[in-house]
Short mmCIF file of C-alpha atoms in Angstrom, two decimals:
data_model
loop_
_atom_site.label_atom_id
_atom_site.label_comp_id
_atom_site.label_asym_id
_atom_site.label_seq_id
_atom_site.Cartn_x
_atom_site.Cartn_y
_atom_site.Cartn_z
CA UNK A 1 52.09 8.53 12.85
CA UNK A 2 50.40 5.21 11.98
CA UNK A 3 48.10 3.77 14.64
CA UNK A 4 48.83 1.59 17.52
CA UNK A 5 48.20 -2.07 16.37
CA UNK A 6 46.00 -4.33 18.50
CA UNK A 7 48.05 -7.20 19.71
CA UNK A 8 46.91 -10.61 18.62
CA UNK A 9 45.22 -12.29 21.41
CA UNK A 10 45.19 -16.30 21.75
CA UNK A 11 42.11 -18.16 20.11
CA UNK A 12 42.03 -19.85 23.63
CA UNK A 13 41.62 -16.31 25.57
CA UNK A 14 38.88 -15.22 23.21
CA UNK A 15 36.85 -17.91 23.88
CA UNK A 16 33.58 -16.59 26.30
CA UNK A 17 32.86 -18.41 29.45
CA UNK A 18 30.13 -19.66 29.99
CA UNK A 19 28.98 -16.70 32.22
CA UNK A 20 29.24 -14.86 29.03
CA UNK A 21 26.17 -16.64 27.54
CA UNK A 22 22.54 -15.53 28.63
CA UNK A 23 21.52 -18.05 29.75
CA UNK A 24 18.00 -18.07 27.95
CA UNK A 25 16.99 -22.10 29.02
CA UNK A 26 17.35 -21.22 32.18
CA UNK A 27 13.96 -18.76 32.08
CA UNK A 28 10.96 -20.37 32.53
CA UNK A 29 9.02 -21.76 29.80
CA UNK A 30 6.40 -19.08 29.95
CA UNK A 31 8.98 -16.54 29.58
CA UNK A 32 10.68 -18.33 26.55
CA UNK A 33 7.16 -18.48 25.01
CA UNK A 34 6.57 -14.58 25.24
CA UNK A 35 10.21 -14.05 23.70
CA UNK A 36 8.98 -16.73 20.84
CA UNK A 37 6.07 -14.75 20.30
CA UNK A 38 7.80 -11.86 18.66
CA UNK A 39 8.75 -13.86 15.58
CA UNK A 40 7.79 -14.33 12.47
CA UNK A 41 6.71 -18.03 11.31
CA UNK A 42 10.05 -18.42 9.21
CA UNK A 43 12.42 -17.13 12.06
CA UNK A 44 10.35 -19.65 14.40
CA UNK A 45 11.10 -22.56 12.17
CA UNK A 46 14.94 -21.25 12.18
CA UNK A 47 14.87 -21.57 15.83
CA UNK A 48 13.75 -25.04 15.88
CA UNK A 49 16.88 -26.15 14.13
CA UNK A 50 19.07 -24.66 16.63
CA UNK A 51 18.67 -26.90 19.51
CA UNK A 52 16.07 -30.15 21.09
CA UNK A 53 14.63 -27.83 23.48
CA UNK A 54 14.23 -25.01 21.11
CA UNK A 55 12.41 -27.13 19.12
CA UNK A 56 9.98 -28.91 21.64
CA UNK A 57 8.98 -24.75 22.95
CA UNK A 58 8.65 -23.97 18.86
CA UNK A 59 6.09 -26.66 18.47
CA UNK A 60 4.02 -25.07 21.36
CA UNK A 61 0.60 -24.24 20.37
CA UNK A 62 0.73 -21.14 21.69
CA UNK A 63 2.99 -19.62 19.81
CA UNK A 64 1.07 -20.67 16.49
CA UNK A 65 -2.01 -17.92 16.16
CA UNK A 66 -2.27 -16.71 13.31
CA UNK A 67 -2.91 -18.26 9.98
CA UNK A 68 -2.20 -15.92 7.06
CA UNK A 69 -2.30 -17.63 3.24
CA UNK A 70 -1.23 -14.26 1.66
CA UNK A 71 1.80 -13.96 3.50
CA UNK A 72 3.66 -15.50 0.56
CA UNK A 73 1.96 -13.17 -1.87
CA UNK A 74 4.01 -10.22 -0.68
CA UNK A 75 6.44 -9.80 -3.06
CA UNK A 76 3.26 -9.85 -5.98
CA UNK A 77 2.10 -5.88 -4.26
CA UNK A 78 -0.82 -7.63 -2.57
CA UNK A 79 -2.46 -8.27 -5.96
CA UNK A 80 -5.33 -10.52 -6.16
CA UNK A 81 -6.41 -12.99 -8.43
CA UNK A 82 -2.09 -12.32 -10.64
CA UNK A 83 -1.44 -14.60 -13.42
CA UNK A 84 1.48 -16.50 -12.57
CA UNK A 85 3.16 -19.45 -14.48
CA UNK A 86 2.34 -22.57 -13.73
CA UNK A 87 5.25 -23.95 -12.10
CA UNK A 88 4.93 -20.92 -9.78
CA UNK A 89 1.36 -21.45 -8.92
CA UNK A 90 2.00 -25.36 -8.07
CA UNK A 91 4.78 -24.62 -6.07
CA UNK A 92 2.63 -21.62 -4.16
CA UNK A 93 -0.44 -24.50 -3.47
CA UNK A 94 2.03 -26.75 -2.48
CA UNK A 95 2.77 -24.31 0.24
CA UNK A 96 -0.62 -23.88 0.87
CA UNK A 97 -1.18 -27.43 1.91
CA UNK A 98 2.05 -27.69 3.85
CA UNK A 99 1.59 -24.96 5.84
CA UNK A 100 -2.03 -26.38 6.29
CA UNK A 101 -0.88 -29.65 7.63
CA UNK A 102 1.93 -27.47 9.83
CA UNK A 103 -0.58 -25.66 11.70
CA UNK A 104 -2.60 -28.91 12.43
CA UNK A 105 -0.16 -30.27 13.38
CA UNK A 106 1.01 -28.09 15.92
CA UNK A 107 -2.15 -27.97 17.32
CA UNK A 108 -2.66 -23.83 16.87
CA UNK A 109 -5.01 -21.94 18.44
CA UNK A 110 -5.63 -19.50 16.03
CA UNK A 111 -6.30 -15.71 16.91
CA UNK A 112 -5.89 -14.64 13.06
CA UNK A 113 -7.15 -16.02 10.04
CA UNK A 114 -6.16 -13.94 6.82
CA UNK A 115 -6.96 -15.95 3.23
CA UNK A 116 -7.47 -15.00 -0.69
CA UNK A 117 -9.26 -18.05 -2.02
CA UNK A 118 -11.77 -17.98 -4.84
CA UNK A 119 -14.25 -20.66 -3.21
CA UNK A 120 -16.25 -21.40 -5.84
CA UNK A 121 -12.77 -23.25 -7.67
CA UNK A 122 -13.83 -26.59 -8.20
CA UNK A 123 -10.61 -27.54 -9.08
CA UNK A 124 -8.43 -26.76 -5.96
CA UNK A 125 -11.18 -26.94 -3.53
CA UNK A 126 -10.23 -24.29 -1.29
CA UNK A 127 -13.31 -24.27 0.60
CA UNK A 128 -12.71 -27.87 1.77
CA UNK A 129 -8.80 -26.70 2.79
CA UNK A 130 -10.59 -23.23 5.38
CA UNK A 131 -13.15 -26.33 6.06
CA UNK A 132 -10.39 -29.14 7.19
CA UNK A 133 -8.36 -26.58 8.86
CA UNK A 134 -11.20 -25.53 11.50
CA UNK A 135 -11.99 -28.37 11.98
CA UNK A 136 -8.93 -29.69 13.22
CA UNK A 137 -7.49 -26.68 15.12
CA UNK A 138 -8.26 -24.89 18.04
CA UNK A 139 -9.95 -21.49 16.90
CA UNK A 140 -12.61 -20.83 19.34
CA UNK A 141 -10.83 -18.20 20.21
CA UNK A 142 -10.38 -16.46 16.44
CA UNK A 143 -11.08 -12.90 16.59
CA UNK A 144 -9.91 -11.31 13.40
CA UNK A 145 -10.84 -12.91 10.22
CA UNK A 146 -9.35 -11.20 6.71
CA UNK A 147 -11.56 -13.15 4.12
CA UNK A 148 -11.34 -12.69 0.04
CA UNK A 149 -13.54 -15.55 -1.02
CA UNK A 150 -14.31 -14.18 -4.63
CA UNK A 151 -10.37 -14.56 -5.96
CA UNK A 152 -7.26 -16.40 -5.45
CA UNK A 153 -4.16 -14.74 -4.58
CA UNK A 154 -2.09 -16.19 -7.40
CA UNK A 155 -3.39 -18.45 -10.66
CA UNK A 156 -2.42 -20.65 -13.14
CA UNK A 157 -1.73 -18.69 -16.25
CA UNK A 158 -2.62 -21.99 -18.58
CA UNK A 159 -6.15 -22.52 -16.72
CA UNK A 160 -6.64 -25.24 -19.37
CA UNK A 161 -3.80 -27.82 -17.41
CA UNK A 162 -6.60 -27.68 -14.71
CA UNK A 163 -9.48 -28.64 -16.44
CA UNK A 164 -10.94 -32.17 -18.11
CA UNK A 165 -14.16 -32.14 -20.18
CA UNK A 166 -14.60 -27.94 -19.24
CA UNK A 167 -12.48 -24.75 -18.81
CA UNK A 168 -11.33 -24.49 -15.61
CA UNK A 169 -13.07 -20.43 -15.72
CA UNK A 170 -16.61 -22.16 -16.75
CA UNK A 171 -16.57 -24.44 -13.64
CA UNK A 172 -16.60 -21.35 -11.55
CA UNK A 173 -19.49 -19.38 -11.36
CA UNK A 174 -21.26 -17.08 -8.58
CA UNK A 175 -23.53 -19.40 -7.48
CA UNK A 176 -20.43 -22.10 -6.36
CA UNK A 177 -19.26 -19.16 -4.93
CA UNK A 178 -21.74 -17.98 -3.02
CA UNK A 179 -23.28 -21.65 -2.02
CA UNK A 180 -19.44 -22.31 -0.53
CA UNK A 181 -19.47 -19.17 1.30
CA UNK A 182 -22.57 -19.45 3.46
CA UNK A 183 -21.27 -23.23 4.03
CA UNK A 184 -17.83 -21.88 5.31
CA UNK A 185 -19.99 -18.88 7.36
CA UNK A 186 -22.33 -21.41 8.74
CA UNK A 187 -19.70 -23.30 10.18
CA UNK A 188 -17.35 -20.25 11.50
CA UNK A 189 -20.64 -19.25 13.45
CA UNK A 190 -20.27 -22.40 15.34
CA UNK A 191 -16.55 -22.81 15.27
CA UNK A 192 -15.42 -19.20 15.83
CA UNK A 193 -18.45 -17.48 17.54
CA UNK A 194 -15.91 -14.67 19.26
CA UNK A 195 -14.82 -13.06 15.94
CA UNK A 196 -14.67 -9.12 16.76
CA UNK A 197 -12.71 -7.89 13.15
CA UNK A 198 -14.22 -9.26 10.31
CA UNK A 199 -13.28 -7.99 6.74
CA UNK A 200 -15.16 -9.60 3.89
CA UNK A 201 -16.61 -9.80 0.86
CA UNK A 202 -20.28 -9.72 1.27
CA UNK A 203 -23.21 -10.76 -0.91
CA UNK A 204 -26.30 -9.79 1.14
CA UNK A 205 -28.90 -11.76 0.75
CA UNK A 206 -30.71 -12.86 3.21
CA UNK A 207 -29.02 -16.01 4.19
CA UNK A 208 -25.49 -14.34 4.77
CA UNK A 209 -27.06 -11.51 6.48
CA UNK A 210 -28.85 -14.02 8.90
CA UNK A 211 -25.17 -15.69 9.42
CA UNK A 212 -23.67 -12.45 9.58
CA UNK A 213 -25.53 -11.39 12.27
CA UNK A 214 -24.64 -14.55 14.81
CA UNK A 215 -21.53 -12.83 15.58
CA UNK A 216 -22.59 -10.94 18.85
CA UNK A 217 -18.85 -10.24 19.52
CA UNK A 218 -18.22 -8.03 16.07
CA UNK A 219 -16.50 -4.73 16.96
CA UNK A 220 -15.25 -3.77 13.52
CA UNK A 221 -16.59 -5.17 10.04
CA UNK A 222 -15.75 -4.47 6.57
CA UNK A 223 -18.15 -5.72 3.62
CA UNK A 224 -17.07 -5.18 0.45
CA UNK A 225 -19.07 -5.69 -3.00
CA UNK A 226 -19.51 -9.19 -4.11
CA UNK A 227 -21.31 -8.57 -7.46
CA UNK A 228 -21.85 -5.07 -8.62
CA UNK A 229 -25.36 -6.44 -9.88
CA UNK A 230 -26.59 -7.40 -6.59
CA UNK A 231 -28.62 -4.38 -4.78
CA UNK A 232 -28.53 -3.73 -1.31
CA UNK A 233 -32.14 -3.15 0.14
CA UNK A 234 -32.35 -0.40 2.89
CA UNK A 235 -34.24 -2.82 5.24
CA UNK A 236 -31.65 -5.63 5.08
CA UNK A 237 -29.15 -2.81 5.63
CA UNK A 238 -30.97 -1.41 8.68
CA UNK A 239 -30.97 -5.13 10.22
CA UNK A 240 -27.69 -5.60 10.12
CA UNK A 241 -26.56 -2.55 11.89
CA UNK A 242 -29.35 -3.09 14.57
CA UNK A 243 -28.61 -6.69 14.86
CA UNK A 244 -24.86 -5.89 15.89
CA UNK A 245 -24.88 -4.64 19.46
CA UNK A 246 -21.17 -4.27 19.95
CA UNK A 247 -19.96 -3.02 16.58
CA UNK A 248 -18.19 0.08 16.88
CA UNK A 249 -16.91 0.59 13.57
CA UNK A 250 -18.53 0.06 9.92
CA UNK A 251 -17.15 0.24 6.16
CA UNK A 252 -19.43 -0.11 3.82
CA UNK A 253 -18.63 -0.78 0.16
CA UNK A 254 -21.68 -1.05 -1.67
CA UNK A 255 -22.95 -0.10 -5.37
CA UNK A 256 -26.38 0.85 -5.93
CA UNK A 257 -27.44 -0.44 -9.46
CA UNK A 258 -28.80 1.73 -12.06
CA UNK A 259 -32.11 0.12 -11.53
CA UNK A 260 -32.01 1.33 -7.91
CA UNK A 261 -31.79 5.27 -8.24
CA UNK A 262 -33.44 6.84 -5.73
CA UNK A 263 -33.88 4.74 -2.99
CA UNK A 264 -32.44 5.90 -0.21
CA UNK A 265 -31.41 4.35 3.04
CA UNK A 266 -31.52 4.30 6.83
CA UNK A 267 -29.00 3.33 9.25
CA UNK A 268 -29.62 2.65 13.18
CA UNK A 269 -26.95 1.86 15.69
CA UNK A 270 -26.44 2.20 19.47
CA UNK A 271 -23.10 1.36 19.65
CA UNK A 272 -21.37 3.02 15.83
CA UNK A 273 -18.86 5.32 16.21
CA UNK A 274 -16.96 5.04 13.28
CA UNK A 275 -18.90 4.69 9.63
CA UNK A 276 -17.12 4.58 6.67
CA UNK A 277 -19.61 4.71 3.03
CA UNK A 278 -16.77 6.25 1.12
CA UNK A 279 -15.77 3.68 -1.27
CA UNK A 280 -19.88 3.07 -2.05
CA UNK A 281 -21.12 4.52 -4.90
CA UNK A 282 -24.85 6.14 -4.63
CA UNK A 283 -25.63 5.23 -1.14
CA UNK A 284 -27.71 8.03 0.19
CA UNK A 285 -29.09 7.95 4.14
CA UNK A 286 -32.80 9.39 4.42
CA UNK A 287 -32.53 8.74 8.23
CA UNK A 288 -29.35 8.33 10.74
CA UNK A 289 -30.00 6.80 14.60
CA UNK A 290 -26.51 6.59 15.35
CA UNK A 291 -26.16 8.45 18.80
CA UNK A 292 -22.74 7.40 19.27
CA UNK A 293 -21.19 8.00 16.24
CA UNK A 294 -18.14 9.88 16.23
CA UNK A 295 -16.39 9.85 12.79
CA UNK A 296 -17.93 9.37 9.54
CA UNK A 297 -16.42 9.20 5.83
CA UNK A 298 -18.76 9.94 3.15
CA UNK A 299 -17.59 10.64 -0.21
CA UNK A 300 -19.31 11.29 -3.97
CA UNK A 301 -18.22 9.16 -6.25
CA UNK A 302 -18.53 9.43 -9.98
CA UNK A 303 -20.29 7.06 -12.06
CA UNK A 304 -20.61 8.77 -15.81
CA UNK A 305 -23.50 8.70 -15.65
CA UNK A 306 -25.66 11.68 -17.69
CA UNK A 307 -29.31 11.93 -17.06
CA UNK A 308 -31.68 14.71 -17.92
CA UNK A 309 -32.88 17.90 -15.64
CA UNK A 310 -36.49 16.47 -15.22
CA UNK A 311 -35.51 12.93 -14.40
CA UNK A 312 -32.51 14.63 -11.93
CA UNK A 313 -34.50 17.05 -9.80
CA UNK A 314 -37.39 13.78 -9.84
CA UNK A 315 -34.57 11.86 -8.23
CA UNK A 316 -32.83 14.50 -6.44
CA UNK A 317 -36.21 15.75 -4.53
CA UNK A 318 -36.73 12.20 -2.37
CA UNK A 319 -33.22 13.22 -0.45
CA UNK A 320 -32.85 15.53 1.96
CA UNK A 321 -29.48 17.28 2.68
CA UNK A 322 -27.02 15.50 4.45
CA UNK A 323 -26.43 18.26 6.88
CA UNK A 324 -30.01 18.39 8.07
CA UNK A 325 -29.23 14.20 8.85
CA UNK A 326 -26.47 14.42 10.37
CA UNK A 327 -27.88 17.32 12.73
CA UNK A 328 -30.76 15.23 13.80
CA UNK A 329 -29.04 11.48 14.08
CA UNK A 330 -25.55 12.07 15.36
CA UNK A 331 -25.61 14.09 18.79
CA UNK A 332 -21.80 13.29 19.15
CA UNK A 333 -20.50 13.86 15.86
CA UNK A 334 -16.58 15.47 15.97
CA UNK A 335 -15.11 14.39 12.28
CA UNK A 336 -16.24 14.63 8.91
CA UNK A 337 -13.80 13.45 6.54
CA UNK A 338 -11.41 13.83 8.59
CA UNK A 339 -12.22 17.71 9.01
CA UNK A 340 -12.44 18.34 12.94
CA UNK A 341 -15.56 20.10 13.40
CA UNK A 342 -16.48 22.81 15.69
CA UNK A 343 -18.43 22.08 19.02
CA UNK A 344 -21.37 24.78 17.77
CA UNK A 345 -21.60 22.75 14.31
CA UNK A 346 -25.51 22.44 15.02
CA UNK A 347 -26.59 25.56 15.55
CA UNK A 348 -25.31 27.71 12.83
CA UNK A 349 -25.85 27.24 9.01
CA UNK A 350 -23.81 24.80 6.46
CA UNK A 351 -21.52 27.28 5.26
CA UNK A 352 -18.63 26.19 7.22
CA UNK A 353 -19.38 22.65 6.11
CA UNK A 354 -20.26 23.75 1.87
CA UNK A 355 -17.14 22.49 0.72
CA UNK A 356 -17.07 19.13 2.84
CA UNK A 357 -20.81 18.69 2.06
CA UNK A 358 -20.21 19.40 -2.14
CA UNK A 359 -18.20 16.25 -2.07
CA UNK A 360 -20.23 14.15 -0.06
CA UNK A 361 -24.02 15.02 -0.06
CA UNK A 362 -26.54 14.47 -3.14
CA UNK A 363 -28.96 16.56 -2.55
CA UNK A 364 -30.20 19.18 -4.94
CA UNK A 365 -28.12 22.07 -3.39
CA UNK A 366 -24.77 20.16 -3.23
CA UNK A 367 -24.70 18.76 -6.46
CA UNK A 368 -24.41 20.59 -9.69
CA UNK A 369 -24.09 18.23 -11.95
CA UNK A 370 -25.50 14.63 -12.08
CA UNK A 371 -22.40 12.84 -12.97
CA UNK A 372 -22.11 9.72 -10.84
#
């Protein structure tokens, strides 16, 4: 038996009334602004087309607070610094300075500022685009900053279309970077002072650390490695952490150069209680003051390098064990690579911790081989 058909109803009788329709202009413009907020930045510009008052709400301020440059580099796997053609890379800094002008134009009051720009580029001057753009928007109130300053999301596969009496690649060099970084810092200290997430590349020299350590308000901060030739000395280390009295969690990626081997490093916080040193390659701690500390993440990391038994246990005999540090400078330690440990972790031996401490500590009895 074949179904019963619907009948056909009039085009008239389908029609909703108007009670039908939520009626969404009727709520009150704070209310319209929260439902705004849920959107992306493309389906915001969609609604702007669909009506005049749409479009007046869309151009609110508020609903403009975050600035994020790699949004468009998606579809490239979050890659940094990809060879594109250059008809794609044009159009992509085209967008750049559109969507620059859009968000000065509206006015935003930025919460979020994510970017991938090599500053030291002569060529595009991307420094002087972060530069314009806080200085003509609201971001007093900026509290997570996502900063790659050492490569652009996307370039030019023909680098020579971008150059004159020089490569484009020669005109870029670490000091340009580094000079445009610390000019960009400077003025974030006085334009965002409230910045509580901060992930960075970080050069640590004096200068930036002195910058770095303006931001009272830090909660969370990643550094990353800026030159792998650049050391890290355990004092300017130490003065950071102690010069941060609200940061509560710490990744650290730093390499110690070759020239470096055996120093060894001390860390002092009130306030840590989350450190992450896992991505660093030979960063040892001599000394932890971290009474709050909750969670760390420590990890060996090989570095082929091959040296021989005298010059190893010379080396190996400045560092004490990691266990005995952690014991003495982390009362309220619960994690260790993300092993749960047990409450009476102090007062018995290592040998629950062996395996965790084989792949994290340096000291003669955890390491068998010097391989780094």
């Amino acid at each position: 038996m074949s179904p019963r058909k619907r009948p056909l109803v009039p085009v008239s009788s389908r029609r909703k009334t108007a009670d039908d329709f939520f009626p969404f202009n009727l709520l009150p413009v704070e209310c319209q602004l929260h439902v705004f907020s849920f959107l992306n930045e493309v389906d915001k510009c969609s609604c702007a087309l669909v009506c005049l008052s749409w479009s007046c709400i869309i151009r609110s301020w508020k609903l403009w607070r975050v600035a994020d440059y790699s949004r468009r580099g998606v579809f490239h796997l979050g890659q940094e610094g990809l060879l594109v053609s250059n008809r794609e890379f044009e159009r992509w800094k085209s967008w750049v300075h559109h969507y620059t002008h859009h968000l000065i134009s509206r006015r935003a009051s930025l919460l979020t500022l994510k970017a991938s720009f090599d500053l030291g580029d002569r060529c595009n001057k991307w420094g002087e685009l972060l530069s314009h753009l806080l200085d003509n928007v609201h971001c007093r109130d900026l509290s997570h900053l996502d900063l790659n300053w050492s490569f652009t999301l996307l370039e030019p596969l023909d680098l020579r279309i971008h150059s004159s009496s020089s490569s484009h690649r020669d005109s870029i060099t670490k000091m340009d970077q580094l000079n445009s970084f610390q000019e960009l810092l400077t003025k974030l200290t006085h334009r965002c002072p409230r910045i509580a997430k901060m992930r960075l590349h970080f050069d640590w020299s004096d200068v930036s650390v002195s910058l770095l350590t303006q931001f009272q308000h830090l909660r969370v901060l990643e550094l990353k490695y800026f030159w792998v030739f650049k050391g890290v000395t355990p004092s300017t280390l130490q003065t950071l952490t102690k010069s941060l009295p609200n940061l509560k969690s710490l990744t650290l990626h730093i390499l110690v150069p070759m020239r470096n081997l055996g120093i060894s490093y001390t860390l002092e916080s009130q306030s840590l209680e989350y450190l992450d040193v896992s991505p660093s390659r030979g960063l040892v701690f001599s000394r932890l003051k971290l009474p709050a500390l909750r969670e760390l993440q420590a990890k060996k990391i090989v570095r082929s390098i091959t040296l021989d038994r005298r010059t190893r246990l010379r080396i190996q005999s400045r560092w004490p064990c990691l266990y005995h540090v952690l014991r003495e400078g982390t009362p309220k330690l619960q994690a260790l690579n993300n092993e749960r440990l047990l409450p009476t972790w102090r007062e018995e031996s290592y040998g629950e911790l062996t395996a965790i401490l084989e792949q994290s500590c340096y000291c003669v009895q955890h390491l068998d081989s010097w391989l780094w």
